[in-house]
Amino acid sequence: MFSIVLQNSIANTLWMFALIFIVFYFFMIRPQIRKQKKEKYFQKNLKKGNYIVTNTGIHGKIIELTDYFCLLEINVGKIKIEKNTISKELTQLRYAEKIYIHKNKEIEYKKNINK
């Protein structure tokens, strides 16, 4: 009799662990995998001339691309950064953004039409 009760408690414990794993997978692991895929796709499709923002908040224009690095033109000069530090394009931001055109010293306002 005692072994039947013990087996039921072990089975219940295993089911609880399986349920916790399933919840973690669908609410934490799977969305992170999707986010990583989107980031890789974004980094592969970068083009020369795009205005971007890095993870550290540096705004600039891509003037040269290689497989792993890119050369950014910023207000004070040029910097070389790794591609994986680029977080988003300025044209993909949700709200109106100021984009500085360095050569003409003008400010251009772009608004996102997709609200």
Coordinates of C-alpha atoms in Angstrom, one line a residue:
M1 CA 0.0 0.0 0.0
F2 CA 2.8 2.4 0.9
S3 CA 4.6 1.8 -2.4
I4 CA 1.5 2.7 -4.4
V5 CA 1.2 6.0 -2.6
L6 CA 4.9 6.7 -3.0
Q7 CA 4.7 5.9 -6.8
N8 CA 1.8 8.4 -7.1
S9 CA 3.7 11.2 -5.4
I10 CA 6.7 10.6 -7.6
A11 CA 4.5 10.6 -10.7
N12 CA 2.8 13.8 -9.6
T13 CA 6.2 15.4 -9.0
L14 CA 7.4 14.4 -12.4
W15 CA 4.2 15.8 -14.0
M16 CA 4.7 19.1 -12.1
F17 CA 8.3 19.4 -13.4
A18 CA 7.2 18.7 -16.9
L19 CA 4.5 21.3 -16.7
I20 CA 6.9 23.9 -15.3
F21 CA 9.3 23.1 -18.2
I22 CA 6.6 23.5 -20.8
V23 CA 5.5 26.9 -19.3
F24 CA 9.1 28.1 -19.3
Y25 CA 9.6 27.0 -22.9
F26 CA 6.5 28.8 -24.2
F27 CA 6.8 31.9 -22.2
M28 CA 10.6 32.4 -22.0
I29 CA 12.7 30.2 -24.2
R30 CA 10.7 30.3 -27.4
P31 CA 10.2 34.2 -27.5
Q32 CA 14.0 34.6 -26.9
I33 CA 14.7 32.3 -29.9
R34 CA 12.4 34.3 -32.1
K35 CA 14.0 37.6 -31.0
Q36 CA 17.5 36.2 -31.8
K37 CA 16.3 35.1 -35.3
K38 CA 15.0 38.6 -36.0
E39 CA 18.2 40.2 -34.8
K40 CA 20.3 38.0 -37.1
Y41 CA 18.0 38.7 -40.0
F42 CA 18.3 42.5 -39.3
Q43 CA 22.1 42.4 -39.1
K44 CA 22.4 40.4 -42.4
N45 CA 20.2 43.0 -44.2
L46 CA 22.0 46.1 -43.2
K47 CA 22.9 48.4 -46.1
K48 CA 25.4 51.2 -46.7
G49 CA 23.7 54.5 -46.0
N50 CA 21.3 53.3 -43.2
Y51 CA 21.0 55.5 -40.1
I52 CA 21.3 53.2 -37.1
V53 CA 21.5 53.2 -33.3
T54 CA 23.9 50.9 -31.4
N55 CA 23.2 49.2 -28.1
T56 CA 25.2 51.9 -26.3
G57 CA 23.1 54.7 -27.8
I58 CA 25.5 55.9 -30.5
H59 CA 23.6 57.3 -33.6
G60 CA 25.3 57.2 -36.9
K61 CA 25.3 56.4 -40.6
I62 CA 26.8 53.2 -42.1
I63 CA 29.5 54.1 -44.6
E64 CA 31.2 50.7 -44.9
L65 CA 30.2 47.1 -44.2
T66 CA 32.2 43.9 -43.8
D67 CA 31.1 40.5 -42.6
Y68 CA 31.7 41.3 -38.9
F69 CA 32.4 45.0 -38.7
C70 CA 30.9 48.3 -39.9
L71 CA 32.2 51.8 -40.2
L72 CA 29.9 54.5 -38.8
E73 CA 30.0 58.2 -39.5
I74 CA 29.0 60.2 -36.4
N75 CA 29.2 63.9 -35.6
V76 CA 32.8 63.8 -34.4
G77 CA 34.2 61.5 -37.0
K78 CA 34.2 57.8 -37.9
I79 CA 34.2 54.7 -35.6
K80 CA 34.5 51.0 -36.3
I81 CA 32.1 48.8 -34.5
E82 CA 31.0 45.2 -34.6
K83 CA 27.8 44.4 -36.4
N84 CA 26.2 42.6 -33.5
T85 CA 26.2 45.8 -31.4
I86 CA 23.7 47.5 -33.8
S87 CA 20.3 47.4 -32.2
K88 CA 17.9 49.2 -34.6
E89 CA 17.5 51.4 -37.6
L90 CA 16.4 55.0 -37.0
T91 CA 13.7 54.5 -39.7
Q92 CA 12.2 51.7 -37.6
L93 CA 11.6 53.7 -34.5
R94 CA 8.0 54.2 -33.5
Y95 CA 8.0 57.9 -32.8
A96 CA 9.3 60.9 -34.8
E97 CA 13.0 61.0 -34.7
K98 CA 15.6 63.7 -35.6
I99 CA 18.1 62.5 -38.2
Y100 CA 21.1 64.7 -38.5
I101 CA 22.5 65.0 -42.1
H102 CA 26.2 65.7 -41.4
K103 CA 27.3 67.1 -44.7
N104 CA 24.5 69.7 -45.1
K105 CA 24.2 70.4 -41.3
E106 CA 20.4 70.2 -41.6
I107 CA 17.9 68.3 -39.5
E108 CA 15.4 66.1 -41.1
Y109 CA 12.3 64.9 -39.3
K110 CA 10.9 61.5 -40.1
K111 CA 7.7 60.1 -38.7
N112 CA 6.6 56.5 -38.6
I113 CA 3.5 56.1 -40.8
N114 CA 2.6 52.6 -39.4
K115 CA 0.8 53.5 -36.1

